[in-house]
Coordinates of C-alpha atoms in Angstrom, one line a residue:
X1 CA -17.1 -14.3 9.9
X2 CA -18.0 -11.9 7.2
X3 CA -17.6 -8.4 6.8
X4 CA -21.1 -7.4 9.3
X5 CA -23.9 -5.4 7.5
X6 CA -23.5 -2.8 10.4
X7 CA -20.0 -2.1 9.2
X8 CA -21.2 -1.8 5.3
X9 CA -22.3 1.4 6.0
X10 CA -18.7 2.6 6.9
X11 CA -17.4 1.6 3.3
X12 CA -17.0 4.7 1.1
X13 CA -17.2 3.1 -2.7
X14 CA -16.6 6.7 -4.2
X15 CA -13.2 7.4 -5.6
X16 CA -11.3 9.0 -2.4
X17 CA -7.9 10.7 -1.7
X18 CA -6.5 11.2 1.2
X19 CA -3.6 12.3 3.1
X20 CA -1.4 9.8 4.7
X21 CA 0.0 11.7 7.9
X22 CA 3.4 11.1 9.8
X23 CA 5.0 9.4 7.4
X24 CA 8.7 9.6 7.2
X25 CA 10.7 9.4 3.6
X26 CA 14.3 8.8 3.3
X27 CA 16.6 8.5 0.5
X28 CA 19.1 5.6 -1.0
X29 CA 20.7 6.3 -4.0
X30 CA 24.0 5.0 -5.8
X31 CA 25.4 2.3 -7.7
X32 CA 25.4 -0.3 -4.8
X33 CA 21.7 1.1 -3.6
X34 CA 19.7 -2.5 -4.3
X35 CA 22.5 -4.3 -3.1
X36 CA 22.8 -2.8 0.2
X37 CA 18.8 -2.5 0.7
X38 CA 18.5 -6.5 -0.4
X39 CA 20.8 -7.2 2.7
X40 CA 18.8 -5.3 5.0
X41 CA 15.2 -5.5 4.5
X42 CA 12.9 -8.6 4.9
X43 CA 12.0 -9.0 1.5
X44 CA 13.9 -9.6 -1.7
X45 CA 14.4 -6.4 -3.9
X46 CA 13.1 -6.0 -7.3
X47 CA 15.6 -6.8 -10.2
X48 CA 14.2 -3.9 -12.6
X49 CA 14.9 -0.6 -11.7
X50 CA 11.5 1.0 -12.0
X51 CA 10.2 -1.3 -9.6
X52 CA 8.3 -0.4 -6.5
X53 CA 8.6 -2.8 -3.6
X54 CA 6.8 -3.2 0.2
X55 CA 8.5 -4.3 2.7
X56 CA 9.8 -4.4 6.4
X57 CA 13.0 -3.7 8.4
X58 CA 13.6 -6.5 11.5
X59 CA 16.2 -6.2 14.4
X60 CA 18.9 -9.6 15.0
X61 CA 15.7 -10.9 17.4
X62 CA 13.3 -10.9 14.3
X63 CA 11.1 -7.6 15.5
X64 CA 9.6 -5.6 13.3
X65 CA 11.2 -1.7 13.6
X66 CA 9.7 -0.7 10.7
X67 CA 7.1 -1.3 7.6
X68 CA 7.9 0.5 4.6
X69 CA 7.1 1.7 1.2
X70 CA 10.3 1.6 -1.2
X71 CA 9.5 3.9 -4.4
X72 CA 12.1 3.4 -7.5
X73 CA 13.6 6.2 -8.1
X74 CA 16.6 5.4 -10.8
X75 CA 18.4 8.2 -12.1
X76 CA 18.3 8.9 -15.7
X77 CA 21.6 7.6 -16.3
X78 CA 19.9 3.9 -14.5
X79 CA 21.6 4.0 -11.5
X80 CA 19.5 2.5 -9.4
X81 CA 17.8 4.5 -6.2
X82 CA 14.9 4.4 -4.0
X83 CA 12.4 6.8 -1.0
X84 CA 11.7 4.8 2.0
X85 CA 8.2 5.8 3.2
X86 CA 7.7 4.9 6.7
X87 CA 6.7 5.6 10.4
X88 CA 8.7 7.3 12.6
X89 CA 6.4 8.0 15.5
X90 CA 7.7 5.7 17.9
X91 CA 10.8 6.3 19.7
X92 CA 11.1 2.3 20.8
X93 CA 12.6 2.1 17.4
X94 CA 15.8 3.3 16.6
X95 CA 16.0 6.4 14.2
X96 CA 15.7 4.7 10.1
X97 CA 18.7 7.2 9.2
X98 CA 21.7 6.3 12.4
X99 CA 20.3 2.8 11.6
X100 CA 21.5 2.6 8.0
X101 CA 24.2 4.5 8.3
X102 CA 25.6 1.7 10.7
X103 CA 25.4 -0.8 7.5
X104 CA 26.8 1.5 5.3
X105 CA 30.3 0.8 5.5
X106 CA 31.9 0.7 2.4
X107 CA 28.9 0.2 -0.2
X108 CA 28.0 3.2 -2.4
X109 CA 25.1 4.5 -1.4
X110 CA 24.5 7.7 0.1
X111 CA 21.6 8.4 2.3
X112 CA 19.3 11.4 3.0
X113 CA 16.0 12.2 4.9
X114 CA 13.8 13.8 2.2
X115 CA 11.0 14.1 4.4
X116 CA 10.7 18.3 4.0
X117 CA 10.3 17.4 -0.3
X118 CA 7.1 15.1 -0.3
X119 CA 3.7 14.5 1.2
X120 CA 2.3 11.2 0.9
X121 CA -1.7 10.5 -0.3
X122 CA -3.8 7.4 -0.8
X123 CA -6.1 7.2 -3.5
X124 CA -8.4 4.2 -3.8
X125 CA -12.0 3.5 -5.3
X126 CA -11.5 4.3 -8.7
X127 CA -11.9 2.0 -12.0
X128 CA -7.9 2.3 -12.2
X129 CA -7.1 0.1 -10.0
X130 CA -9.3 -2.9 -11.4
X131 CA -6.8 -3.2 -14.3
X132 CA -4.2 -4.4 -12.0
X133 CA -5.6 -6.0 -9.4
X134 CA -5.9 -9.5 -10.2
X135 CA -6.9 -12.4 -8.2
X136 CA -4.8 -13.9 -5.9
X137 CA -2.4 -16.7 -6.1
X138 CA -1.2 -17.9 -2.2
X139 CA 1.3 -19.8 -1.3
X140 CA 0.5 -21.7 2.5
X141 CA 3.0 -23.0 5.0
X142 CA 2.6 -25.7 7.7
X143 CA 3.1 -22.8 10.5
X144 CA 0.4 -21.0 8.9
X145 CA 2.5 -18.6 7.1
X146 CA 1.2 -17.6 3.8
X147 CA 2.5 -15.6 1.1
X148 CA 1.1 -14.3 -2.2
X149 CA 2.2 -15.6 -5.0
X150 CA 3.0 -12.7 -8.0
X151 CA 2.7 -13.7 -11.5
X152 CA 5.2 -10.6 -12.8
X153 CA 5.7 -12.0 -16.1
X154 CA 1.9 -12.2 -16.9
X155 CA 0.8 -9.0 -14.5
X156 CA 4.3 -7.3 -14.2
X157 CA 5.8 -6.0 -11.1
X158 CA 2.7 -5.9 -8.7
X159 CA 3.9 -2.8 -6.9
X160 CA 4.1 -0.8 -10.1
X161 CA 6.6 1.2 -11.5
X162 CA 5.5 4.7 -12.2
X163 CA 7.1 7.1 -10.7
X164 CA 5.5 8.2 -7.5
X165 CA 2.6 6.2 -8.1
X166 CA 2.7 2.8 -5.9
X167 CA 0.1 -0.3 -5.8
X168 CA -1.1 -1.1 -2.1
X169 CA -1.0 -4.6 -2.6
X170 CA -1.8 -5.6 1.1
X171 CA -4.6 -6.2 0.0
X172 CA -7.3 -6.0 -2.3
X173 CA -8.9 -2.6 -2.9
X174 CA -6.6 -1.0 -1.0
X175 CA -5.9 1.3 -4.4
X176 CA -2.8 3.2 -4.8
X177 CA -0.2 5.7 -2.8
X178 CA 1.3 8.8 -4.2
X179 CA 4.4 10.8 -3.3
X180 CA 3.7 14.6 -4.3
X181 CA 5.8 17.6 -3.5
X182 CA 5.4 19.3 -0.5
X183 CA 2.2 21.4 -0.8
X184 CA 0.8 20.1 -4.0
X185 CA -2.4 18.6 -4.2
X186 CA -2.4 15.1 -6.3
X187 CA -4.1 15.3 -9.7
X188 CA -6.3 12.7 -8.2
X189 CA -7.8 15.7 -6.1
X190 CA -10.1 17.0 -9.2
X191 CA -11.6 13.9 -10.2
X192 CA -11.8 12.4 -6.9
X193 CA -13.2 13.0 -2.8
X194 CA -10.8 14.3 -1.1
X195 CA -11.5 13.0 2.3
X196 CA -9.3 13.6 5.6
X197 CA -6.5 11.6 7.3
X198 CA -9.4 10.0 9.6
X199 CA -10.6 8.7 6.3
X200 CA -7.5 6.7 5.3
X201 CA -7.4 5.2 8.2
X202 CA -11.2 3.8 8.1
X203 CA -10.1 2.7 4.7
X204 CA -7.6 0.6 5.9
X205 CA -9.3 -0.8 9.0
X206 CA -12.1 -2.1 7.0
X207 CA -9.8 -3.8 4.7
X208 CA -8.0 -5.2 7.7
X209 CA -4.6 -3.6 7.2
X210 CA -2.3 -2.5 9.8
X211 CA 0.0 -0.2 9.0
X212 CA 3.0 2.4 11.2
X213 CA 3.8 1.7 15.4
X214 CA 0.4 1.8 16.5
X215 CA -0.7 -1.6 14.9
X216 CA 3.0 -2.8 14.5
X217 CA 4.9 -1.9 17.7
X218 CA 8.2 -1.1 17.5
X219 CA 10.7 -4.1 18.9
X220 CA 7.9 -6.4 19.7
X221 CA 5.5 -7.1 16.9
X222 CA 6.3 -10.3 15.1
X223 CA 6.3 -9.8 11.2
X224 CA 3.4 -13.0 11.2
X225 CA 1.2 -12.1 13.7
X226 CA 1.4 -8.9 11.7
X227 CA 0.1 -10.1 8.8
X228 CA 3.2 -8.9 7.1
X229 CA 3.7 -12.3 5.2
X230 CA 0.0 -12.2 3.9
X231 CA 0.6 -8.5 2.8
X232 CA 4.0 -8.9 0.9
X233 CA 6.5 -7.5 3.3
X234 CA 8.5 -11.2 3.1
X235 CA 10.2 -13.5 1.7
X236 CA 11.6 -16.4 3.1
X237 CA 13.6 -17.7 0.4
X238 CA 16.0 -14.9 0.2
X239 CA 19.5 -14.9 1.6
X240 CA 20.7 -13.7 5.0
X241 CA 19.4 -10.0 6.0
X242 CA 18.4 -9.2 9.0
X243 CA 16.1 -11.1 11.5
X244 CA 16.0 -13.8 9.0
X245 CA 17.2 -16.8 11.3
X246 CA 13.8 -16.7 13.6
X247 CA 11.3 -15.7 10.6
X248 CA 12.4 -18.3 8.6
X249 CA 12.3 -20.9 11.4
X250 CA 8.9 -19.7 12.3
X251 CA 7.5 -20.4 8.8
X252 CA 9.4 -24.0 8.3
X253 CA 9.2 -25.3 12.0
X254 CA 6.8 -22.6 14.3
X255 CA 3.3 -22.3 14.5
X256 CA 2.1 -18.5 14.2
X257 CA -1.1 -18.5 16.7
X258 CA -2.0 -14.6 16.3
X259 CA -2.7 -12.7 13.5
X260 CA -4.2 -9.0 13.6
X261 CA -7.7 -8.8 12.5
X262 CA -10.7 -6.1 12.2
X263 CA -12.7 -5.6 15.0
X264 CA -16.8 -3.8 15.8
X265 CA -16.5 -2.4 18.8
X266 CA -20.3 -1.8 20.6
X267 CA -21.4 -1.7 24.4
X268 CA -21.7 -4.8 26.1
X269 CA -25.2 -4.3 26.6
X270 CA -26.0 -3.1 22.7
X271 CA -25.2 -4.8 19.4
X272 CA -23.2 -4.3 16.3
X273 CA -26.3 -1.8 15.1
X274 CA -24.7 0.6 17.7
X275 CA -22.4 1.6 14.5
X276 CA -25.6 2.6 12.7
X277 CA -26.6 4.9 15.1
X278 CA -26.3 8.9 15.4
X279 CA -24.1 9.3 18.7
X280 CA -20.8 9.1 18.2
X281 CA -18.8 6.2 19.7
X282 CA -15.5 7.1 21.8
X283 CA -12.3 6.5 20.8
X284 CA -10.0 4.1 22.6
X285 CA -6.3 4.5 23.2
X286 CA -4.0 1.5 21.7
X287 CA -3.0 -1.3 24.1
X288 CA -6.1 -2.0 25.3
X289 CA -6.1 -5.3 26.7
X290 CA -8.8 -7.7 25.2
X291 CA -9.8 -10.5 27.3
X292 CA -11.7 -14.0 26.2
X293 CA -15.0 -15.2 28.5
X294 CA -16.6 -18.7 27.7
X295 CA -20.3 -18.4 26.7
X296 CA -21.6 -21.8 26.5
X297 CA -21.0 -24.6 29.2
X298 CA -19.4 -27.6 27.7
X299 CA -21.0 -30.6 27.0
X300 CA -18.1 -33.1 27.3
X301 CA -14.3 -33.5 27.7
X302 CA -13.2 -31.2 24.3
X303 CA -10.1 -29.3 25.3
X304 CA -11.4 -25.4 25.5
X305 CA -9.2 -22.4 25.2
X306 CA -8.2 -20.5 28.6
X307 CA -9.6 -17.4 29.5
X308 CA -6.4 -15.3 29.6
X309 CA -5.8 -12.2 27.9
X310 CA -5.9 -12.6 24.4
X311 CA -4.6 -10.0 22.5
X312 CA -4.5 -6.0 22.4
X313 CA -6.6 -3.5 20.4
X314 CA -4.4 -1.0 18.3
X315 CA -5.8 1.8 15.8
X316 CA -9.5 2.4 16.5
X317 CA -12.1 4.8 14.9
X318 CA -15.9 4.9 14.7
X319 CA -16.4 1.7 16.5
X320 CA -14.0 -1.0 14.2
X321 CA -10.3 -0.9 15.1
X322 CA -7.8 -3.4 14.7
X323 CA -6.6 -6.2 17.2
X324 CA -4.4 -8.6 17.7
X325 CA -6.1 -12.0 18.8
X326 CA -5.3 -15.7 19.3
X327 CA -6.5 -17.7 16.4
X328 CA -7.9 -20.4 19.4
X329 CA -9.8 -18.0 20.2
X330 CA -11.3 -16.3 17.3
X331 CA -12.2 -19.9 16.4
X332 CA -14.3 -20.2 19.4
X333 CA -15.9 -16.7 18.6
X334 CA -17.3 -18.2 15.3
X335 CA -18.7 -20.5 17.3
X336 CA -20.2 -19.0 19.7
X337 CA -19.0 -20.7 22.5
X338 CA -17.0 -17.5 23.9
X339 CA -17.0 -13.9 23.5
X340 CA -14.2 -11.2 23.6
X341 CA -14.5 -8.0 25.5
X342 CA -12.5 -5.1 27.6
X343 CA -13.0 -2.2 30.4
X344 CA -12.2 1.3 29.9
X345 CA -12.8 4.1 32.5
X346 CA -11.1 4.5 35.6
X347 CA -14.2 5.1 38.1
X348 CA -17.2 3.3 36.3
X349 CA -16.0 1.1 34.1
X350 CA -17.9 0.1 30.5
X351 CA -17.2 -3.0 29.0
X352 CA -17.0 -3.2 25.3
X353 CA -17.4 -6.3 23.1
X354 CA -15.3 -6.9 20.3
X355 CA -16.1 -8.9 17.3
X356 CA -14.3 -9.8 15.0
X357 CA -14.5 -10.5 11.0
X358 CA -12.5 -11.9 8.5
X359 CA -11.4 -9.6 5.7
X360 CA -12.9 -10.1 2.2
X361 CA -9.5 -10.9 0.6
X362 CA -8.4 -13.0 3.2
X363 CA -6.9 -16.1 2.0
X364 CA -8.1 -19.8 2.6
X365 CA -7.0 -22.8 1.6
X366 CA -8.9 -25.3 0.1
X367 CA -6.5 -28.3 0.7

């Protein structure tokens, strides 16, 4: 399923910045800073200094807590050092700071929230980013995992390494993120739109990007079903950190059956076009319960999906949002042989069809 012409209109292909809001940043920096990240987070950390990295934090069940930015920031002496940009809005997960400081012990590191020093800004849309963002090399697993495959010698780190300047490489055209001091406007501002919080998170919607503890929940999303393996949060070759026993038995031995994908949101009674038109569609709260219904009557004894709830809706704005569905049953939504809807409203309740669409950059295997 495409990306539908209703939603085209949506796409802002003007250079944009915008705010990122509710992000959390937190400090690592000493001798043994690599080290004692590379033991912790869920993918592997960068060998050169200046290098960016994106990545996740898992509990000993394999839960995501946390998705994170990690900005290099060595010291001018090279000792090696790092902000952790993250979401701290949920209070399922416990706080990023007490959590470290449990694994401290005796490495050399010393740890700090720097929240109060930096803001953090998106910028995407400009010619900039088309110098670095090549096509993409996957990797696929038998579960369905699948991983991107970096050529850093020919393309260099893909995260990038200038300071304070990071390449979103979930996925393509997502552009870049930028840690500026508290205040300040990025230079970014006078050459580009600058375009509100609301904005940003459009952006990343339509490319099909979840991001903080609304689309990743706190001590229950699964890294996968997250599409934090397809976004470059992973690594499944790495030695032991933590949550690694269940990912990396997932992706040799599981089968991963969900995956978060954009969704149009319309009426049951109107169409996609609804998007197109001048009143406003409502928001919906996250955790909305999305439910499958069988539109065709089968024709002989091919095994059909169940009915049951399917998945959940998370962030949502101007009729897309994002969702996590049961591949089963996306399948049968492509063929049109079931739909997927929810009620809202606590009197008179409207049901809502959701539809969903494959991302542009999404990646396919052509064995």
């Amino acid at each position: 399923m495409p990306l539908p012409s209703s939603v085209r209109t949506l796409v802002r292909n003007a250079p944009t910045v915008a705010p990122v809001p509710n992000r959390q940043l937190l400090s690592v920096t000493g001798s043994q800073a690599a080290e004692f990240l590379h033991g912790i987070v869920a993918s592997s950390v960068p060998e050169q200094p200046q290098s960016h990295f994106y990545t996740a934090f898992l509990n000993a069940q394999g839960r995501v807590l946390y998705d994170a930015f990690c900005y290099a920031t060595p010291s001018p002496k090279g000792t090696r050092g790092y902000i952790i940009e993250y979401d701290a809005g949920s209070p399922e997960a416990p706080p990023m700071l007490s959590m470290l400081k449990r694994y401290v012990l005796r490495a050399k590191v010393k740890l700090r929230d720097v929240s109060h020093e930096y803001d953090v800004w998106a910028a995407w849309g400009s010619e900039r980013e088309k110098s670095w963002e090549t096509e993409r090399s996957w990797s696929f697993a038998a579960s369905g995992a699948v991983e991107p495959s970096w050529d850093v010698a020919r393309d260099g780190p893909p995260w990038g390494t200038e300071p304070g300047v990071l390449r979103d490489r979930r996925a393509i055209g997502m552009g870049h993120r930028l840690l500026i001091r508290k205040g300040d406007r990025p230079q970014e501002a006078s050459t580009h739109d600058v375009a509100t919080a609301s904005d940003y998170l459009l952006h990343r919607i339509l490319n099909g990007v979840p991001e903080g503890s609304v689309d990743i929940p706190p001590m229950d999303a699964l890294p996968m079903d997250s599409n934090l393996d397809i976004m470059g949060a992973l690594d499944f070759r790495k030695g032991c950190y933590v949550g690694q026993e269940l990912t990396v038995r997932t992706y040799h031995t599981g089968q991963i059956r969900k995956r978060m994908l954009p969704v149009v949101i319309y009426p049951q009674n109107g169409s996609s076009d609804t998007l197109t038109d001048s009143s406003p569609l409502p928001s919906f709260p996250p955790g909305v319960n999305i439910r499958m219904k069988h539109t065709t009557t089968p024709t002989d004894d091919t095994p059909r999906p169940r009915p049951r709830t399917t998945g959940k809706l998370h962030s949502s704005i101007n009729g897309v949002g994002l969702a996590l569905l049961r591949s089963e049953h996306v399948a049968a939504v492509e063929k049109e042989d079931a739909a997927l809807e929810f009620e809202i409203g606590e009197n008179e309740k409207t049901k809502w069809t959701v539809t969903p669409w494959w991302p542009d950059w999404w990646p396919v295997s052509h064995d």
